[in-house]
């Protein structure tokens, strides 16, 4: 801040002297020629200095740039003493060049020290410091101008330059400059190479071009406004001393107004307004001032236009323009600022000078004012474009730093073709598993060359193989299929007959009377029931329903119905589906969805019954079936209830089904919505987003409200919780609060995605988890730029505490002594079940600690139990979850997910020296060491000593052939074990576990190959 004050003081003093001397000695009529000369000089200097932007340390660059500029301006005192006309041009040019240096170098230095959120917060304060320095410079110039000539004020500039150089040195010692990782990896190009790469950079980030054109248009407007304003000033003041005093007062007043605008307008504008709105304020005010000057070209209108060009530009447009830069990669910002402020800015002055040079001899100031109004309208259009391109540029910037998994999906295409000879070999194998693989591969081939192998394996085929063989045979030409089917039907082998019947039903080929009579009277009831499906008459079908009380017969009948696919079989399906084996029930529900009439009351009743089945896939199928039926109140209630199902698949199917009912489903979605249940809320958001109507959007916007009100309260609790040695008893309450806050963030992100920002939010969700602080801050800025940013604003303190600052200020100490008993009592009354459980565990842990008992996150004497996620958590559950929180695999998972995992854990105790895993033994478990110590003894290499909390065996979760080194207990120890098959089952409903496992394995790979991964 002190550095900004010094630099601004020098700027205003230099500007005051330059303008006063130029008007007194040269006059406003020479301004166009001056602009042309200044533009050429500034462009040459910027092109020469462009390489230094990337090559010099930013502190060194700033110290050299400002000290050199101020010393050069002071050196002009000597030619002024000889009254050389070129010196007055040079002084005013020095003021403009100093401002260009301030806009480029100073802000390049600032951008290196602050991330996006910090820069947004600091920008108004920095501009306030610049304004304060401007007020000081204006007052000093006004005070000294009464006693010394204006040109002698230049002698104060070297002192200000030395002070600035010292301040740069202090900043360099106190602040550690941030390195951009992308810049370290890239070879810094030269000036010509930068110019060659510039078109590609602009094509990738079109916002760069608009920022540069904005700089040009700003300077054109500034030049035209300055000419018009100075023309009015020159008419009213004939004395050099009076003009100097007046300009000093005006500049000081401008800085005071600038300071007030920064404090009252800029800070809330940057925090609350969207990019389009904040970019439009200054262009609109410029248009209004020019129109006012056109109506009345008097001193008040000129002063107002001058205030707009200086104060409003610096207090509003410049902070907004700086906020536009945060959407661009840091490693390019030095070059982009040089392009905009060092080339396009003086180019705008040259254009302004050329316009004035051509127009001032032909047009009066009033006509030039209308030209300026035209440029103001163009300026408005450019700023609208900059506002619209801000968010896409920022998301693209994040995408370059944080890859999204959607980008890694392979292109859609057909599966690779497998030679028929290889498939024949697989089908001829005696291993059933190998034949099953062959049948799967045969699905993409012509079945004709495989007919002999299919005939050979038909007699001993199981249910799944029968369906696959029947599907392949149904694709054969009729002239080859009919003899084969007749042969299979005439035989006595049950499996072959069922295959032939399924193929006949799929081809809609009728049975001959002899075949029908023989098969329906067969001794095998399954064959008889499937053969009866070939008849359309209700009599045989009624007999089939009576025979299907046996699960095996019901399964055969459902396979036949699936092959036939006739709507007339829907009633039969409804009767037999619940008697069939589970796998056939899943398939039958999917078939029934395509066959049943939407108004079928029996199908609705069946769907509601199956929606409560113990199998998740069957519940999901039932939800899909209900979605295909008419939306009665009972059906919608059943679907809304499934939005809180423990299975993600069921929730997704229920959301799809409810969305198909349109606005009529909204009351059922919102009815009895428990906002502390993350599953139900997430599914409700998905449902409302898929409905997509105005009513659904309004309901979506209202969902986060009650949860967002908890944010400030939770942050207050976290700040007051003890840290350090006394933290352990409070650990459960702390992670429960953090989990609640994480769910609030996730809810808001899901709502934003459902409101039409799905692609942007997917990028931002990944960026928020990035290890780089600047990337996280950019993600927060992008969230606040979305059209629906009003949803983000209530949780902005939480987002900043969690993601924007290293070390999260949520643990910052609160003023005074916290009342921990009051915090615990308030947490015990909280609506969120996890915070209540955390408070209960904390109260018990504090009681144990006060009694002198050790506080441990895992009690070995408590055997784990299978705890379905629907059951309310207990203190024992929290103990197991606290143990899981100690390993990276589970550290960032929601507590609801860890509750399901904790119920599947197996606890084992070992004594000193006992072998936990034998050498080269098969490892089927992921093991978490929760108490004691153990040694890993690999056949080769150094022994690895593990002390609780530690883990091993993560590879066993993905590879059934993993072999483990010998693991031996060191002293008494306790292990939590998670079996691979249990992990696979859990990962279907909780896929976030798989993502955490991938991250854990990636970290292990980097450690194993450190020379390559670094």
PDB file of N, CA and C in Angstrom, residues 862-903:
ATOM      1  N   UNK A 862     -14.826 -53.123  20.562  1.00  0.00           N
ATOM      2  CA  UNK A 862     -16.119 -53.014  19.897  1.00  0.00           C
ATOM      3  C   UNK A 862     -16.051 -53.713  18.552  1.00  0.00           C
ATOM      4  N   UNK A 863     -16.685 -54.867  18.390  1.00  0.00           N
ATOM      5  CA  UNK A 863     -16.661 -55.535  17.078  1.00  0.00           C
ATOM      6  C   UNK A 863     -17.474 -54.747  16.082  1.00  0.00           C
ATOM      7  N   UNK A 864     -16.999 -54.625  14.847  1.00  0.00           N
ATOM      8  CA  UNK A 864     -17.763 -53.911  13.833  1.00  0.00           C
ATOM      9  C   UNK A 864     -19.017 -54.681  13.451  1.00  0.00           C
ATOM     10  N   UNK A 865     -20.019 -53.962  13.062  1.00  0.00           N
ATOM     11  CA  UNK A 865     -21.266 -54.580  12.627  1.00  0.00           C
ATOM     12  C   UNK A 865     -21.659 -53.990  11.283  1.00  0.00           C
ATOM     13  N   UNK A 866     -22.428 -54.727  10.548  1.00  0.00           N
ATOM     14  CA  UNK A 866     -22.908 -54.249   9.258  1.00  0.00           C
ATOM     15  C   UNK A 866     -23.992 -53.222   9.512  1.00  0.00           C
ATOM     16  N   UNK A 867     -23.734 -51.964   9.128  1.00  0.00           N
ATOM     17  CA  UNK A 867     -24.668 -50.875   9.409  1.00  0.00           C
ATOM     18  C   UNK A 867     -25.159 -50.309   8.098  1.00  0.00           C
ATOM     19  N   UNK A 868     -26.345 -50.688   7.644  1.00  0.00           N
ATOM     20  CA  UNK A 868     -26.873 -50.081   6.421  1.00  0.00           C
ATOM     21  C   UNK A 868     -26.933 -48.568   6.564  1.00  0.00           C
ATOM     22  N   UNK A 869     -26.724 -47.877   5.431  1.00  0.00           N
ATOM     23  CA  UNK A 869     -26.647 -46.426   5.489  1.00  0.00           C
ATOM     24  C   UNK A 869     -27.955 -45.797   5.912  1.00  0.00           C
ATOM     25  N   UNK A 870     -29.062 -46.529   5.755  1.00  0.00           N
ATOM     26  CA  UNK A 870     -30.344 -45.955   6.134  1.00  0.00           C
ATOM     27  C   UNK A 870     -30.502 -45.863   7.645  1.00  0.00           C
ATOM     28  N   UNK A 871     -29.713 -46.642   8.418  1.00  0.00           N
ATOM     29  CA  UNK A 871     -29.816 -46.625   9.860  1.00  0.00           C
ATOM     30  C   UNK A 871     -29.116 -45.385  10.390  1.00  0.00           C
ATOM     31  N   UNK A 872     -29.692 -44.726  11.394  1.00  0.00           N
ATOM     32  CA  UNK A 872     -29.077 -43.534  11.959  1.00  0.00           C
ATOM     33  C   UNK A 872     -27.742 -43.894  12.582  1.00  0.00           C
ATOM     34  N   UNK A 873     -26.720 -43.059  12.414  1.00  0.00           N
ATOM     35  CA  UNK A 873     -25.401 -43.367  12.953  1.00  0.00           C
ATOM     36  C   UNK A 873     -25.388 -43.278  14.469  1.00  0.00           C
ATOM     37  N   UNK A 874     -24.504 -44.057  15.066  1.00  0.00           N
ATOM     38  CA  UNK A 874     -24.332 -44.073  16.503  1.00  0.00           C
ATOM     39  C   UNK A 874     -22.918 -43.631  16.838  1.00  0.00           C
ATOM     40  N   UNK A 875     -22.622 -43.562  18.151  1.00  0.00           N
ATOM     41  CA  UNK A 875     -21.272 -43.190  18.555  1.00  0.00           C
ATOM     42  C   UNK A 875     -20.261 -44.242  18.101  1.00  0.00           C
ATOM     43  N   UNK A 876     -20.658 -45.515  18.116  1.00  0.00           N
ATOM     44  CA  UNK A 876     -19.753 -46.567  17.641  1.00  0.00           C
ATOM     45  C   UNK A 876     -19.436 -46.380  16.164  1.00  0.00           C
ATOM     46  N   UNK A 877     -20.467 -45.999  15.393  1.00  0.00           N
ATOM     47  CA  UNK A 877     -20.218 -45.719  13.977  1.00  0.00           C
ATOM     48  C   UNK A 877     -19.197 -44.606  13.830  1.00  0.00           C
ATOM     49  N   UNK A 878     -19.327 -43.561  14.645  1.00  0.00           N
ATOM     50  CA  UNK A 878     -18.401 -42.441  14.540  1.00  0.00           C
ATOM     51  C   UNK A 878     -16.980 -42.860  14.872  1.00  0.00           C
ATOM     52  N   UNK A 879     -16.802 -43.788  15.794  1.00  0.00           N
ATOM     53  CA  UNK A 879     -15.453 -44.262  16.112  1.00  0.00           C
ATOM     54  C   UNK A 879     -14.815 -44.957  14.914  1.00  0.00           C
ATOM     55  N   UNK A 880     -15.593 -45.789  14.248  1.00  0.00           N
ATOM     56  CA  UNK A 880     -15.054 -46.459  13.064  1.00  0.00           C
ATOM     57  C   UNK A 880     -14.767 -45.453  11.950  1.00  0.00           C
ATOM     58  N   UNK A 881     -15.629 -44.469  11.816  1.00  0.00           N
ATOM     59  CA  UNK A 881     -15.417 -43.446  10.776  1.00  0.00           C
ATOM     60  C   UNK A 881     -14.171 -42.630  11.077  1.00  0.00           C
ATOM     61  N   UNK A 882     -13.936 -42.305  12.337  1.00  0.00           N
ATOM     62  CA  UNK A 882     -12.723 -41.569  12.690  1.00  0.00           C
ATOM     63  C   UNK A 882     -11.477 -42.371  12.335  1.00  0.00           C
ATOM     64  N   UNK A 883     -11.554 -43.691  12.501  1.00  0.00           N
ATOM     65  CA  UNK A 883     -10.423 -44.529  12.093  1.00  0.00           C
ATOM     66  C   UNK A 883     -10.231 -44.485  10.585  1.00  0.00           C
ATOM     67  N   UNK A 884     -11.334 -44.529   9.817  1.00  0.00           N
ATOM     68  CA  UNK A 884     -11.237 -44.466   8.357  1.00  0.00           C
ATOM     69  C   UNK A 884     -10.683 -43.117   7.895  1.00  0.00           C
ATOM     70  N   UNK A 885     -11.003 -42.052   8.628  1.00  0.00           N
ATOM     71  CA  UNK A 885     -10.546 -40.720   8.248  1.00  0.00           C
ATOM     72  C   UNK A 885      -9.032 -40.582   8.294  1.00  0.00           C
ATOM     73  N   UNK A 886      -8.354 -41.532   8.915  1.00  0.00           N
ATOM     74  CA  UNK A 886      -6.904 -41.442   9.044  1.00  0.00           C
ATOM     75  C   UNK A 886      -6.167 -41.956   7.820  1.00  0.00           C
ATOM     76  N   UNK A 887      -6.865 -42.514   6.838  1.00  0.00           N
ATOM     77  CA  UNK A 887      -6.207 -42.999   5.622  1.00  0.00           C
ATOM     78  C   UNK A 887      -6.639 -42.163   4.435  1.00  0.00           C
ATOM     79  N   UNK A 888      -5.734 -41.881   3.507  1.00  0.00           N
ATOM     80  CA  UNK A 888      -6.108 -41.047   2.361  1.00  0.00           C
ATOM     81  C   UNK A 888      -7.232 -41.621   1.517  1.00  0.00           C
ATOM     82  N   UNK A 889      -7.400 -42.945   1.522  1.00  0.00           N
ATOM     83  CA  UNK A 889      -8.430 -43.553   0.684  1.00  0.00           C
ATOM     84  C   UNK A 889      -9.819 -43.084   1.087  1.00  0.00           C
ATOM     85  N   UNK A 890     -10.042 -42.820   2.360  1.00  0.00           N
ATOM     86  CA  UNK A 890     -11.373 -42.466   2.849  1.00  0.00           C
ATOM     87  C   UNK A 890     -11.446 -41.044   3.402  1.00  0.00           C
ATOM     88  N   UNK A 891     -10.338 -40.324   3.382  1.00  0.00           N
ATOM     89  CA  UNK A 891     -10.287 -39.044   4.096  1.00  0.00           C
ATOM     90  C   UNK A 891     -11.285 -38.033   3.576  1.00  0.00           C
ATOM     91  N   UNK A 892     -11.515 -38.001   2.263  1.00  0.00           N
ATOM     92  CA  UNK A 892     -12.357 -36.963   1.686  1.00  0.00           C
ATOM     93  C   UNK A 892     -13.728 -37.470   1.263  1.00  0.00           C
ATOM     94  N   UNK A 893     -14.070 -38.687   1.684  1.00  0.00           N
ATOM     95  CA  UNK A 893     -15.380 -39.211   1.336  1.00  0.00           C
ATOM     96  C   UNK A 893     -16.438 -38.650   2.277  1.00  0.00           C
ATOM     97  N   UNK A 894     -17.675 -38.505   1.809  1.00  0.00           N
ATOM     98  CA  UNK A 894     -18.749 -38.064   2.700  1.00  0.00           C
ATOM     99  C   UNK A 894     -18.966 -39.068   3.825  1.00  0.00           C
ATOM    100  N   UNK A 895     -19.473 -38.567   4.942  1.00  0.00           N
ATOM    101  CA  UNK A 895     -19.669 -39.440   6.091  1.00  0.00           C
ATOM    102  C   UNK A 895     -20.701 -40.523   5.808  1.00  0.00           C
ATOM    103  N   UNK A 896     -21.708 -40.218   4.986  1.00  0.00           N
ATOM    104  CA  UNK A 896     -22.689 -41.247   4.644  1.00  0.00           C
ATOM    105  C   UNK A 896     -22.031 -42.419   3.921  1.00  0.00           C
ATOM    106  N   UNK A 897     -21.094 -42.113   3.028  1.00  0.00           N
ATOM    107  CA  UNK A 897     -20.382 -43.178   2.329  1.00  0.00           C
ATOM    108  C   UNK A 897     -19.513 -43.969   3.296  1.00  0.00           C
ATOM    109  N   UNK A 898     -18.830 -43.270   4.197  1.00  0.00           N
ATOM    110  CA  UNK A 898     -17.974 -43.982   5.146  1.00  0.00           C
ATOM    111  C   UNK A 898     -18.790 -44.805   6.130  1.00  0.00           C
ATOM    112  N   UNK A 899     -20.015 -44.392   6.411  1.00  0.00           N
ATOM    113  CA  UNK A 899     -20.870 -45.206   7.270  1.00  0.00           C
ATOM    114  C   UNK A 899     -21.125 -46.564   6.624  1.00  0.00           C
ATOM    115  N   UNK A 900     -21.400 -46.567   5.304  1.00  0.00           N
ATOM    116  CA  UNK A 900     -21.608 -47.841   4.605  1.00  0.00           C
ATOM    117  C   UNK A 900     -20.328 -48.670   4.601  1.00  0.00           C
ATOM    118  N   UNK A 901     -19.169 -48.003   4.422  1.00  0.00           N
ATOM    119  CA  UNK A 901     -17.900 -48.739   4.423  1.00  0.00           C
ATOM    120  C   UNK A 901     -17.614 -49.309   5.809  1.00  0.00           C
ATOM    121  N   UNK A 902     -17.874 -48.514   6.840  1.00  0.00           N
ATOM    122  CA  UNK A 902     -17.532 -48.951   8.193  1.00  0.00           C
ATOM    123  C   UNK A 902     -18.309 -50.202   8.587  1.00  0.00           C
ATOM    124  N   UNK A 903     -19.542 -50.334   8.064  1.00  0.00           N
ATOM    125  CA  UNK A 903     -20.315 -51.520   8.393  1.00  0.00           C
ATOM    126  C   UNK A 903     -19.762 -52.787   7.783  1.00  0.00           C
TER     127      UNK A 903
END
